Amino acid sequence: MTSCRRRLGRWLLPEKMAAVDIDMPVETDSQIRSQDDLERQAEIFKEQGNAYYSKKDYSAAFNYYTKAIDASPKNASYYGNRAATLMMLCRFREALEDSQQAVRLDDGFMKGHLREGKCHLSLGNAMAAARCFQRVLELEPSNKEAQQEKKNATTLLEYERMADFSFEKRDFRKVVYCMDRAIALAPTCQRFKILKAECLALLGRYPEAQSVASDILRMDATNADALYVRGLCLYYEDCIDKAVQFFVQALRMAPDHEKARLACRNAKALKAKKEEGNHVFKNCSYDAAYQLYTEALAIDPNNIKTNAKLYCNRATAGAKLKKFDQAIEDCTNAIKLDDTYIKAYLRRAQCYMDTELYEEAVRDYEKVYQTEKTSEHKQLLKNAQMELKKSKRKDYYKVLGVGKNATEDEIKKAYRKRALMHHPDRHSSATPEVQKEEEKKFKEVGEAFTILSDPKKKMRYDSGHDLEDDGCFDGGDFDANNIFRAFFGGRGGGFSFDSSPDSQPGNFFFQFG
């Protein structure tokens, strides 16, 4: 029995092995018929897709091409058709995947290579596009569409090269020009749109830059480049806190985003320096404020609006320190950065007033009043115009060498000194030219004293009236010698001058009769 079992086991073992050897999938007649049915069904789906494509109902066409692919996933033309539909729907990344799958299944599928190249071109991948079009020309050398598209790819590469070079040279207008033409060839390339938006921001064209970035963020809210550009626009519009939020968000999406990191650091540093400068200015530490504003200006030369404010702030500190020329220069720099900055015009106009440059002051106040017609600005302009009018007359205060707030005693002392200095008798031995000049000065000193020593005339003079037009010196009523004699004692007293060549100013003595 045992041996029989053993013999039986020997015979049974090969039978089991044979059963294992033939355990393989075999296409039965029913399976073959089923596969044929699927392919026939796939063709029906494809034809339905073609019909909808012809009607420009691309969404329906997409659905039927997808059904065709599901039924027959190894048919290159189905992927090619669906790629064409996706291109019409502007879904170029998905179209690129289908085109690539189509040429993987059939490397001789010319339309597949052509569509892959067009997708690459639209997405801004010019070199990859050129390779695809070259493959089309290898398959069909006379293909005019491939020839033209290859030229477009070459043109796109040239615009990219020009844009990179121009960006390094900080010629942002040229970059925008190149990107506009590149986008016309590659309308779905976000990289080109971001570069254009960044350069628009750097040119101060913030609404345009914001618009481009917002369009991208509507399609992809996590796009770090678009978030960076949004932050950059806010930063350059002096909305620093909001800008920092966008930079932080961009860094959250792309921790290695170097531009966002640098902009975030600059924004925080700029805000800190500006606020510190404002704080010490309020505490009347004008030297410290001036220095802090100077340091802030060095942080980012591209931040036009903030730097305009910093220049104006430094001008205010400079004016407090009596650095009027520097203050005027700072205001001018602020206006160059932002020619609508009213504060800078007002500050510069005040500096011009302080330095008696009245024509320049009037020009700035006119600009301000044309922009903002307020009663305050109208009065400032009126005051400047009055000072300009007054500056064109004889300045009797300068003639006497006193300030505009001089007291009656100070005016008398000044007259005494100047009248004795320029009296004709004192220069009797001088040349005729010197005598004539000194006589003229002597008369001017007398005029000045006549006006400034009379409260009513002084008031009219200070208010801008032209006293010569009022007849104050009309006819022969004015005589500088009479004023001199009246001032120095009238008829009963006199004095003589030492007119020798070695005489010095003030060498005179009185003779009493």
Tab-separated table of N, CA and C in Angstrom, residues 375-506:
chain	number	residue	atom	x	y	z
A	375	SER	N	-8.321	127.979	1.171
A	375	SER	CA	-8.109	129.358	1.634
A	375	SER	C	-6.716	129.523	2.237
A	376	GLU	N	-6.230	128.459	2.880
A	376	GLU	CA	-4.885	128.522	3.475
A	376	GLU	C	-3.819	128.676	2.392
A	377	HIS	N	-3.935	127.889	1.341
A	377	HIS	CA	-2.958	127.970	0.249
A	377	HIS	C	-3.054	129.299	-0.486
A	378	LYS	N	-4.257	129.826	-0.582
A	378	LYS	CA	-4.439	131.125	-1.233
A	378	LYS	C	-3.733	132.216	-0.435
A	379	GLN	N	-3.841	132.145	0.890
A	379	GLN	CA	-3.194	133.145	1.739
A	379	GLN	C	-1.676	133.042	1.669
A	380	LEU	N	-1.171	131.805	1.637
A	380	LEU	CA	0.283	131.612	1.526
A	380	LEU	C	0.808	132.198	0.221
A	381	LEU	N	0.059	131.983	-0.850
A	381	LEU	CA	0.456	132.542	-2.145
A	381	LEU	C	0.411	134.064	-2.101
A	382	LYS	N	-0.619	134.605	-1.509
A	382	LYS	CA	-0.759	136.063	-1.407
A	382	LYS	C	0.400	136.670	-0.622
A	383	ASN	N	0.768	136.010	0.477
A	383	ASN	CA	1.884	136.502	1.294
A	383	ASN	C	3.195	136.484	0.500
A	384	ALA	N	3.407	135.406	-0.240
A	384	ALA	CA	4.634	135.297	-1.032
A	384	ALA	C	4.670	136.362	-2.125
A	385	GLN	N	3.535	136.577	-2.764
A	385	GLN	CA	3.470	137.614	-3.804
A	385	GLN	C	3.745	138.991	-3.222
A	386	MET	N	3.250	139.253	-2.004
A	386	MET	CA	3.491	140.528	-1.343
A	386	MET	C	4.975	140.700	-1.035
A	387	GLU	N	5.600	139.623	-0.525
A	387	GLU	CA	7.026	139.699	-0.213
A	387	GLU	C	7.852	139.894	-1.481
A	388	LEU	N	7.405	139.271	-2.569
A	388	LEU	CA	8.100	139.452	-3.842
A	388	LEU	C	8.002	140.903	-4.298
A	389	LYS	N	6.832	141.480	-4.176
A	389	LYS	CA	6.629	142.884	-4.553
A	389	LYS	C	7.502	143.793	-3.694
A	390	LYS	N	7.523	143.489	-2.401
A	390	LYS	CA	8.325	144.300	-1.488
A	390	LYS	C	9.822	144.166	-1.793
A	391	SER	N	10.226	142.991	-2.213
A	391	SER	CA	11.651	142.758	-2.460
A	391	SER	C	12.151	143.529	-3.675
A	392	LYS	N	11.242	143.919	-4.555
A	392	LYS	CA	11.633	144.654	-5.750
A	392	LYS	C	11.801	146.158	-5.469
A	393	ARG	N	11.338	146.639	-4.301
A	393	ARG	CA	11.553	148.047	-3.927
A	393	ARG	C	12.894	148.171	-3.219
A	394	LYS	N	13.234	149.398	-2.862
A	394	LYS	CA	14.409	149.583	-2.010
A	394	LYS	C	14.120	148.947	-0.658
A	395	ASP	N	15.087	148.200	-0.184
A	395	ASP	CA	14.926	147.577	1.130
A	395	ASP	C	15.549	148.506	2.168
A	396	TYR	N	14.697	149.326	2.767
A	396	TYR	CA	15.205	150.320	3.712
A	396	TYR	C	15.815	149.672	4.950
A	397	TYR	N	15.374	148.526	5.302
A	397	TYR	CA	15.984	147.843	6.442
A	397	TYR	C	17.435	147.475	6.122
A	398	LYS	N	17.648	146.997	4.885
A	398	LYS	CA	19.017	146.664	4.479
A	398	LYS	C	19.871	147.918	4.369
A	399	VAL	N	19.270	149.006	3.891
A	399	VAL	CA	20.006	150.271	3.768
A	399	VAL	C	20.561	150.688	5.122
A	400	LEU	N	19.740	150.534	6.153
A	400	LEU	CA	20.187	150.909	7.511
A	400	LEU	C	20.932	149.780	8.212
A	401	GLY	N	20.836	148.576	7.652
A	401	GLY	CA	21.541	147.463	8.270
A	401	GLY	C	20.862	146.939	9.510
A	402	VAL	N	19.529	146.971	9.517
A	402	VAL	CA	18.780	146.466	10.667
A	402	VAL	C	17.803	145.397	10.188
A	403	GLY	N	17.289	144.632	11.150
A	403	GLY	CA	16.290	143.627	10.826
A	403	GLY	C	14.908	144.238	10.702
A	404	LYS	N	13.989	143.438	10.161
A	404	LYS	CA	12.640	143.950	9.944
A	404	LYS	C	11.867	144.181	11.238
A	405	ASN	N	12.361	143.643	12.321
A	405	ASN	CA	11.703	143.841	13.622
A	405	ASN	C	12.467	144.838	14.499
A	406	ALA	N	13.275	145.675	13.868
A	406	ALA	CA	14.096	146.638	14.633
A	406	ALA	C	13.208	147.626	15.390
A	407	THR	N	13.682	148.006	16.590
A	407	THR	CA	12.949	148.980	17.406
A	407	THR	C	13.271	150.398	16.930
A	408	GLU	N	12.547	151.365	17.474
A	408	GLU	CA	12.776	152.770	17.125
A	408	GLU	C	14.190	153.189	17.479
A	409	ASP	N	14.670	152.792	18.650
A	409	ASP	CA	16.033	153.148	19.059
A	409	ASP	C	17.080	152.517	18.155
A	410	GLU	N	16.831	151.258	17.753
A	410	GLU	CA	17.779	150.585	16.867
A	410	GLU	C	17.830	151.269	15.507
A	411	ILE	N	16.709	151.748	15.049
A	411	ILE	CA	16.657	152.463	13.763
A	411	ILE	C	17.433	153.778	13.858
A	412	LYS	N	17.261	154.489	14.976
A	412	LYS	CA	17.985	155.757	15.163
A	412	LYS	C	19.489	155.527	15.223
A	413	LYS	N	19.905	154.526	15.966
A	413	LYS	CA	21.336	154.229	16.078
A	413	LYS	C	21.920	153.857	14.720
A	414	ALA	N	21.154	153.085	13.967
A	414	ALA	CA	21.631	152.677	12.647
A	414	ALA	C	21.744	153.882	11.726
A	415	TYR	N	20.763	154.792	11.786
A	415	TYR	CA	20.821	155.979	10.951
A	415	TYR	C	22.033	156.834	11.310
A	416	ARG	N	22.255	157.015	12.604
A	416	ARG	CA	23.397	157.813	13.059
A	416	ARG	C	24.695	157.266	12.456
A	417	LYS	N	24.835	155.956	12.541
A	417	LYS	CA	26.082	155.334	12.066
A	417	LYS	C	26.228	155.469	10.556
A	418	ARG	N	25.165	155.149	9.805
A	418	ARG	CA	25.256	155.151	8.348
A	418	ARG	C	25.328	156.577	7.775
A	419	ALA	N	24.606	157.494	8.396
A	419	ALA	CA	24.624	158.876	7.902
A	419	ALA	C	26.009	159.481	8.038
A	420	LEU	N	26.638	159.230	9.159
A	420	LEU	CA	27.995	159.745	9.354
A	420	LEU	C	28.997	159.047	8.427
A	421	MET	N	28.745	157.776	8.164
A	421	MET	CA	29.653	157.012	7.310
A	421	MET	C	29.621	157.504	5.862
A	422	HIS	N	28.438	157.910	5.372
A	422	HIS	CA	28.297	158.250	3.950
A	422	HIS	C	28.143	159.756	3.698
A	423	HIS	N	28.280	160.607	4.727
A	423	HIS	CA	28.078	162.052	4.544
A	423	HIS	C	29.077	162.588	3.500
A	424	PRO	N	28.608	163.395	2.559
A	424	PRO	CA	29.491	163.898	1.487
A	424	PRO	C	30.728	164.621	1.993
A	425	ASP	N	30.589	165.391	3.111
A	425	ASP	CA	31.752	166.127	3.624
A	425	ASP	C	32.881	165.184	4.027
A	426	ARG	N	32.520	164.047	4.430
A	426	ARG	CA	33.533	163.092	4.875
A	426	ARG	C	34.357	162.555	3.704
A	427	HIS	N	33.808	162.636	2.480
A	427	HIS	CA	34.483	162.101	1.305
A	427	HIS	C	34.873	163.207	0.323
A	428	SER	N	35.073	164.418	0.870
A	428	SER	CA	35.356	165.562	-0.007
A	428	SER	C	36.679	165.437	-0.750
A	429	SER	N	37.597	164.674	-0.221
A	429	SER	CA	38.902	164.530	-0.891
A	429	SER	C	38.981	163.270	-1.746
A	430	ALA	N	37.860	162.536	-1.839
A	430	ALA	CA	37.859	161.302	-2.627
A	430	ALA	C	37.703	161.622	-4.105
A	431	THR	N	37.802	160.607	-4.941
A	431	THR	CA	37.627	160.801	-6.387
A	431	THR	C	36.179	161.156	-6.670
A	432	PRO	N	35.906	161.782	-7.806
A	432	PRO	CA	34.523	162.145	-8.153
A	432	PRO	C	33.581	160.931	-8.162
A	433	GLU	N	34.092	159.795	-8.611
A	433	GLU	CA	33.245	158.601	-8.654
A	433	GLU	C	32.833	158.171	-7.250
A	434	VAL	N	33.815	158.179	-6.330
A	434	VAL	CA	33.512	157.781	-4.946
A	434	VAL	C	32.563	158.795	-4.311
A	435	GLN	N	32.803	160.083	-4.575
A	435	GLN	CA	31.927	161.118	-4.007
A	435	GLN	C	30.482	160.925	-4.471
A	436	LYS	N	30.332	160.616	-5.752
A	436	LYS	CA	28.988	160.428	-6.292
A	436	LYS	C	28.297	159.220	-5.651
A	437	GLU	N	29.047	158.143	-5.473
A	437	GLU	CA	28.488	156.927	-4.877
A	437	GLU	C	28.112	157.143	-3.420
A	438	GLU	N	28.967	157.827	-2.689
A	438	GLU	CA	28.686	158.073	-1.273
A	438	GLU	C	27.517	159.033	-1.104
A	439	GLU	N	27.398	159.997	-2.006
A	439	GLU	CA	26.264	160.914	-1.933
A	439	GLU	C	24.948	160.163	-2.157
A	440	LYS	N	24.996	159.234	-3.079
A	440	LYS	CA	23.810	158.412	-3.350
A	440	LYS	C	23.433	157.597	-2.113
A	441	LYS	N	24.417	156.996	-1.483
A	441	LYS	CA	24.144	156.195	-0.280
A	441	LYS	C	23.631	157.072	0.857
A	442	PHE	N	24.179	158.275	0.952
A	442	PHE	CA	23.745	159.208	1.993
A	442	PHE	C	22.259	159.535	1.817
A	443	LYS	N	21.835	159.756	0.580
A	443	LYS	CA	20.425	160.048	0.316
A	443	LYS	C	19.550	158.843	0.644
A	444	GLU	N	20.031	157.632	0.299
A	444	GLU	CA	19.253	156.417	0.590
A	444	GLU	C	19.084	156.215	2.086
A	445	VAL	N	20.143	156.519	2.837
A	445	VAL	CA	20.057	156.411	4.295
A	445	VAL	C	19.015	157.393	4.829
A	446	GLY	N	19.011	158.597	4.268
A	446	GLY	CA	18.012	159.583	4.682
A	446	GLY	C	16.597	159.136	4.346
A	447	GLU	N	16.414	158.592	3.150
A	447	GLU	CA	15.098	158.068	2.757
A	447	GLU	C	14.655	156.985	3.727
A	448	ALA	N	15.558	156.046	3.989
A	448	ALA	CA	15.219	154.925	4.857
A	448	ALA	C	14.786	155.417	6.233
A	449	PHE	N	15.546	156.384	6.758
A	449	PHE	CA	15.204	156.876	8.087
A	449	PHE	C	13.872	157.620	8.070
A	450	THR	N	13.634	158.370	7.015
A	450	THR	CA	12.377	159.112	6.899
A	450	THR	C	11.174	158.171	6.967
A	451	ILE	N	11.282	157.032	6.296
A	451	ILE	CA	10.168	156.076	6.264
A	451	ILE	C	10.073	155.293	7.565
A	452	LEU	N	11.177	154.726	7.995
A	452	LEU	CA	11.126	153.804	9.125
A	452	LEU	C	10.967	154.500	10.467
A	453	SER	N	11.243	155.794	10.517
A	453	SER	CA	11.065	156.519	11.786
A	453	SER	C	9.655	157.096	11.914
A	454	ASP	N	8.881	157.019	10.829
A	454	ASP	CA	7.501	157.533	10.855
A	454	ASP	C	6.565	156.317	10.934
A	455	PRO	N	5.841	156.118	12.040
A	455	PRO	CA	5.007	154.921	12.225
A	455	PRO	C	4.031	154.681	11.079
A	456	LYS	N	3.386	155.728	10.566
A	456	LYS	CA	2.399	155.544	9.503
A	456	LYS	C	3.064	155.118	8.208
A	457	LYS	N	4.166	155.807	7.866
A	457	LYS	CA	4.874	155.449	6.631
A	457	LYS	C	5.480	154.048	6.739
A	458	LYS	N	5.999	153.762	7.919
A	458	LYS	CA	6.587	152.434	8.141
A	458	LYS	C	5.534	151.345	7.962
A	459	MET	N	4.347	151.563	8.490
A	459	MET	CA	3.281	150.574	8.384
A	459	MET	C	2.900	150.347	6.924
A	460	ARG	N	2.779	151.441	6.158
A	460	ARG	CA	2.450	151.317	4.746
A	460	ARG	C	3.583	150.623	3.985
A	461	TYR	N	4.786	150.935	4.333
A	461	TYR	CA	5.940	150.303	3.684
A	461	TYR	C	5.943	148.799	3.976
A	462	ASP	N	5.747	148.443	5.257
A	462	ASP	CA	5.748	147.028	5.649
A	462	ASP	C	4.616	146.248	4.998
A	463	SER	N	3.506	146.932	4.698
A	463	SER	CA	2.360	146.251	4.095
A	463	SER	C	2.499	146.136	2.576
A	464	GLY	N	3.584	146.637	2.019
A	464	GLY	CA	3.857	146.421	0.613
A	464	GLY	C	3.584	147.590	-0.296
A	465	HIS	N	3.144	148.713	0.226
A	465	HIS	CA	2.861	149.863	-0.617
A	465	HIS	C	4.163	150.459	-1.162
A	466	ASP	N	4.097	150.913	-2.401
A	466	ASP	CA	5.234	151.598	-3.011
A	466	ASP	C	5.108	153.072	-2.646
A	467	LEU	N	5.942	153.545	-1.744
A	467	LEU	CA	5.808	154.899	-1.204
A	467	LEU	C	6.189	155.957	-2.222
A	468	GLU	N	7.005	155.599	-3.204
A	468	GLU	CA	7.315	156.575	-4.252
A	468	GLU	C	6.068	156.859	-5.076
A	469	ASP	N	5.261	155.820	-5.305
A	469	ASP	CA	3.995	156.017	-6.018
A	469	ASP	C	3.020	156.838	-5.181
A	470	ASP	N	3.158	156.716	-3.851
A	470	ASP	CA	2.278	157.479	-2.958
A	470	ASP	C	2.703	158.944	-2.857
A	471	GLY	N	3.850	159.337	-3.432
A	471	GLY	CA	4.301	160.725	-3.420
A	471	GLY	C	5.085	161.126	-2.193
A	472	CYS	N	5.611	160.129	-1.471
A	472	CYS	CA	6.351	160.454	-0.250
A	472	CYS	C	7.640	161.208	-0.553
A	473	PHE	N	8.236	161.014	-1.746
A	473	PHE	CA	9.476	161.704	-2.096
A	473	PHE	C	9.276	162.548	-3.348
A	474	ASP	N	8.031	162.962	-3.543
A	474	ASP	CA	7.714	163.723	-4.751
A	474	ASP	C	8.227	165.150	-4.645
A	475	GLY	N	8.672	165.703	-5.741
A	475	GLY	CA	9.119	167.112	-5.779
A	475	GLY	C	10.388	167.311	-4.996
A	476	GLY	N	10.520	168.480	-4.419
A	476	GLY	CA	11.762	168.805	-3.727
A	476	GLY	C	11.625	168.781	-2.225
A	477	ASP	N	10.561	168.109	-1.732
A	477	ASP	CA	10.339	168.113	-0.286
A	477	ASP	C	11.421	167.346	0.459
A	478	PHE	N	11.969	166.324	-0.189
A	478	PHE	CA	12.933	165.495	0.520
A	478	PHE	C	14.340	166.049	0.347
A	479	ASP	N	14.999	166.228	1.469
A	479	ASP	CA	16.393	166.717	1.467
A	479	ASP	C	17.132	165.951	2.547
A	480	ALA	N	18.075	165.119	2.146
A	480	ALA	CA	18.810	164.292	3.099
A	480	ALA	C	19.597	165.143	4.081
A	481	ASN	N	20.094	166.314	3.612
A	481	ASN	CA	20.860	167.176	4.507
A	481	ASN	C	19.985	167.764	5.595
A	482	ASN	N	18.743	168.126	5.260
A	482	ASN	CA	17.822	168.647	6.279
A	482	ASN	C	17.556	167.609	7.348
A	483	ILE	N	17.360	166.367	6.924
A	483	ILE	CA	17.123	165.279	7.887
A	483	ILE	C	18.345	165.103	8.772
A	484	PHE	N	19.505	165.181	8.145
A	484	PHE	CA	20.751	165.016	8.894
A	484	PHE	C	20.895	166.108	9.947
A	485	ARG	N	20.665	167.391	9.516
A	485	ARG	CA	20.820	168.494	10.463
A	485	ARG	C	19.795	168.393	11.584
A	486	ALA	N	18.572	168.004	11.227
A	486	ALA	CA	17.536	167.886	12.258
A	486	ALA	C	17.910	166.810	13.262
A	487	PHE	N	18.463	165.753	12.769
A	487	PHE	CA	18.792	164.633	13.655
A	487	PHE	C	19.964	164.970	14.581
A	488	PHE	N	20.968	165.727	14.028
A	488	PHE	CA	22.173	165.987	14.808
A	488	PHE	C	22.180	167.368	15.481
A	489	GLY	N	21.053	167.968	15.739
A	489	GLY	CA	21.047	169.158	16.579
A	489	GLY	C	20.545	170.407	15.921
A	490	GLY	N	20.068	170.331	14.713
A	490	GLY	CA	19.473	171.499	14.088
A	490	GLY	C	20.484	172.591	13.823
A	491	ARG	N	20.029	173.856	13.947
A	491	ARG	CA	20.878	174.996	13.554
A	491	ARG	C	21.981	175.282	14.569
A	492	GLY	N	21.776	174.943	15.791
A	492	GLY	CA	22.733	175.394	16.813
A	492	GLY	C	23.958	174.564	16.945
A	493	GLY	N	24.020	173.452	16.294
A	493	GLY	CA	25.192	172.596	16.491
A	493	GLY	C	25.789	172.190	15.178
A	494	GLY	N	26.993	171.704	15.201
A	494	GLY	CA	27.629	171.253	13.972
A	494	GLY	C	28.760	170.287	14.256
A	495	PHE	N	29.397	169.808	13.208
A	495	PHE	CA	30.529	168.895	13.352
A	495	PHE	C	31.352	168.976	12.100
A	496	SER	N	32.574	168.509	12.207
A	496	SER	CA	33.465	168.491	11.044
A	496	SER	C	34.021	167.084	10.871
A	497	PHE	N	34.419	166.752	9.618
A	497	PHE	CA	34.995	165.451	9.325
A	497	PHE	C	36.476	165.594	9.042
A	498	ASP	N	37.214	164.601	9.442
A	498	ASP	CA	38.618	164.515	9.053
A	498	ASP	C	38.652	163.842	7.688
A	499	SER	N	38.992	164.589	6.666
A	499	SER	CA	38.956	164.052	5.299
A	499	SER	C	40.341	163.707	4.780
A	500	SER	N	41.310	163.536	5.685
A	500	SER	CA	42.666	163.169	5.251
A	500	SER	C	42.657	161.742	4.711
A	501	PRO	N	43.640	161.423	3.888
A	501	PRO	CA	43.689	160.075	3.285
A	501	PRO	C	43.723	158.956	4.311
A	502	ASP	N	44.258	159.239	5.506
A	502	ASP	CA	44.370	158.178	6.516
A	502	ASP	C	43.150	158.092	7.411
A	503	SER	N	42.146	158.883	7.096
A	503	SER	CA	40.974	158.898	7.992
A	503	SER	C	40.255	157.561	7.928
A	504	GLN	N	39.659	157.171	9.013
A	504	GLN	CA	38.904	155.924	9.140
A	504	GLN	C	37.439	156.259	9.366
A	505	PRO	N	36.543	155.318	9.078
A	505	PRO	CA	35.126	155.566	9.351
A	505	PRO	C	34.921	155.986	10.799
A	506	GLY	N	34.152	157.027	10.965
A	506	GLY	CA	33.886	157.515	12.315
A	506	GLY	C	34.825	158.621	12.752
